[in-house]
PDB file of C-alpha atoms in Angstrom:
ATOM      1  CA  MET A 224      26.163  40.953 -62.847  1.00 89.00           C
ATOM      2  CA  LYS A 225      26.934  42.462 -59.504  1.00 91.00           C
ATOM      3  CA  ARG A 226      26.017  41.919 -55.888  1.00 95.00           C
ATOM      4  CA  ILE A 227      24.181  44.557 -53.891  1.00 95.00           C
ATOM      5  CA  SER A 228      23.171  44.835 -50.276  1.00 96.00           C
ATOM      6  CA  ILE A 229      19.628  46.037 -49.637  1.00 96.00           C
ATOM      7  CA  ILE A 230      18.900  47.631 -46.287  1.00 97.00           C
ATOM      8  CA  ALA A 231      15.323  48.514 -45.359  1.00 97.00           C
ATOM      9  CA  ARG A 232      14.481  50.548 -42.273  1.00 97.00           C
ATOM     10  CA  GLN A 233      11.039  51.132 -40.846  1.00 96.00           C
ATOM     11  CA  ARG A 234      10.330  54.652 -39.582  1.00 95.00           C
ATOM     12  CA  ILE A 235       9.830  53.943 -35.876  1.00 95.00           C
ATOM     13  CA  ILE A 236      10.125  57.033 -33.668  1.00 94.00           C
ATOM     14  CA  ASN A 237      11.946  56.806 -30.360  1.00 91.00           C
ATOM     15  CA  PRO A 238       9.616  58.503 -27.849  1.00 92.00           C
ATOM     16  CA  HIS A 239      12.546  59.754 -25.755  1.00 92.00           C
ATOM     17  CA  THR A 240      14.471  61.494 -28.562  1.00 92.00           C
ATOM     18  CA  MET A 241      11.548  62.074 -30.974  1.00 94.00           C
ATOM     19  CA  LYS A 242      13.816  60.825 -33.792  1.00 93.00           C
ATOM     20  CA  VAL A 243      13.851  57.597 -35.765  1.00 93.00           C
ATOM     21  CA  HIS A 244      15.559  54.747 -33.884  1.00 94.00           C
ATOM     22  CA  ASN A 245      19.121  53.886 -34.864  1.00 94.00           C
ATOM     23  CA  ASP A 246      19.864  50.530 -36.511  1.00 95.00           C
ATOM     24  CA  ASN A 247      20.319  48.725 -33.193  1.00 94.00           C
ATOM     25  CA  GLY A 248      16.971  49.994 -31.936  1.00 93.00           C
ATOM     26  CA  LEU A 249      15.268  49.058 -35.193  1.00 95.00           C
ATOM     27  CA  LYS A 250      16.766  45.554 -35.046  1.00 96.00           C
ATOM     28  CA  ALA A 251      15.338  45.103 -31.546  1.00 95.00           C
ATOM     29  CA  LEU A 252      11.917  46.215 -32.811  1.00 95.00           C
ATOM     30  CA  ASN A 253      12.037  44.125 -36.016  1.00 95.00           C
ATOM     31  CA  GLY A 254      12.192  47.316 -38.056  1.00 96.00           C
ATOM     32  CA  TYR A 255      15.473  46.519 -39.826  1.00 97.00           C
ATOM     33  CA  PHE A 256      15.946  44.181 -42.799  1.00 97.00           C
ATOM     34  CA  GLU A 257      19.060  43.353 -44.800  1.00 97.00           C
ATOM     35  CA  ASP A 258      19.479  41.138 -47.853  1.00 96.00           C
ATOM     36  CA  ILE A 259      22.124  40.480 -50.507  1.00 96.00           C
ATOM     37  CA  VAL A 260      20.949  40.152 -54.111  1.00 94.00           C
ATOM     38  CA  VAL A 261      22.659  39.609 -57.470  1.00 94.00           C
ATOM     39  CA  VAL A 262      21.422  41.979 -60.202  1.00 92.00           C
ATOM     40  CA  ASP A 263      22.164  42.521 -63.888  1.00 89.00           C
ATOM     41  CA  GLU A 264      24.183  45.560 -64.904  1.00 86.00           C
ATOM     42  CA  PRO A 265      23.038  48.240 -65.398  1.00 87.00           C
ATOM     43  CA  PHE A 266      19.961  48.353 -63.188  1.00 87.00           C
ATOM     44  CA  ASN A 267      17.579  51.115 -62.184  1.00 91.00           C
ATOM     45  CA  GLU A 268      17.508  51.485 -58.389  1.00 92.00           C
ATOM     46  CA  THR A 269      13.995  52.944 -58.244  1.00 92.00           C
ATOM     47  CA  THR A 270      12.499  50.216 -60.417  1.00 92.00           C
ATOM     48  CA  PHE A 271      14.396  47.559 -58.475  1.00 92.00           C
ATOM     49  CA  ILE A 272      13.099  48.856 -55.118  1.00 93.00           C
ATOM     50  CA  LEU A 273       9.508  48.969 -56.395  1.00 94.00           C
ATOM     51  CA  GLN A 274       9.788  45.380 -57.649  1.00 93.00           C
ATOM     52  CA  TYR A 275      11.428  44.287 -54.378  1.00 94.00           C
ATOM     53  CA  GLU A 276       8.575  45.856 -52.392  1.00 94.00           C
ATOM     54  CA  GLU A 277       6.059  43.936 -54.523  1.00 94.00           C
ATOM     55  CA  LYS A 278       7.797  40.653 -53.668  1.00 94.00           C
ATOM     56  CA  HIS A 279       8.166  41.591 -49.980  1.00 94.00           C
ATOM     57  CA  GLN A 280       4.899  43.291 -49.027  1.00 95.00           C
ATOM     58  CA  GLU A 281       5.947  43.521 -45.368  1.00 94.00           C
ATOM     59  CA  LEU A 282       8.622  46.088 -46.374  1.00 94.00           C
ATOM     60  CA  LYS A 283       6.305  48.377 -48.344  1.00 93.00           C
ATOM     61  CA  GLY A 284       6.860  52.014 -47.378  1.00 91.00           C
ATOM     62  CA  TRP A 285      10.136  51.431 -45.534  1.00 95.00           C
ATOM     63  CA  ASP A 286      13.271  53.484 -46.273  1.00 95.00           C
ATOM     64  CA  PHE A 287      15.613  51.570 -48.587  1.00 96.00           C
ATOM     65  CA  GLN A 288      19.339  51.877 -49.013  1.00 96.00           C
ATOM     66  CA  ILE A 289      21.333  50.024 -51.681  1.00 95.00           C
ATOM     67  CA  LYS A 290      25.068  49.403 -51.416  1.00 94.00           C
ATOM     68  CA  GLU A 291      27.257  47.740 -54.006  1.00 91.00           C
ATOM     69  CA  ILE A 292      29.452  45.011 -52.496  1.00 90.00           C
TER      70      ILE A 292
END
C-alpha cells in the first residue's frame, strides 16, 4: 500500500490573461481540491481517477494530478 496525493483543478479562465488561473487563483475561486489517499499497489491511475470522480461528483471533468508521497 502506498499514499498518494490527488490534486484536482477546475478549468477557470482568467479574463485578464486568457489562461487558466494558477493554483492560488483557483483556491480563491474554489476551483482547487487536494486529498491524500492510501491505495493498493499496483494501481491503475485512469481507473482510480474515474472511480474517484464517481464518489466526488463535484469534481467530474476537472484536471487531475496524482503524486506519490
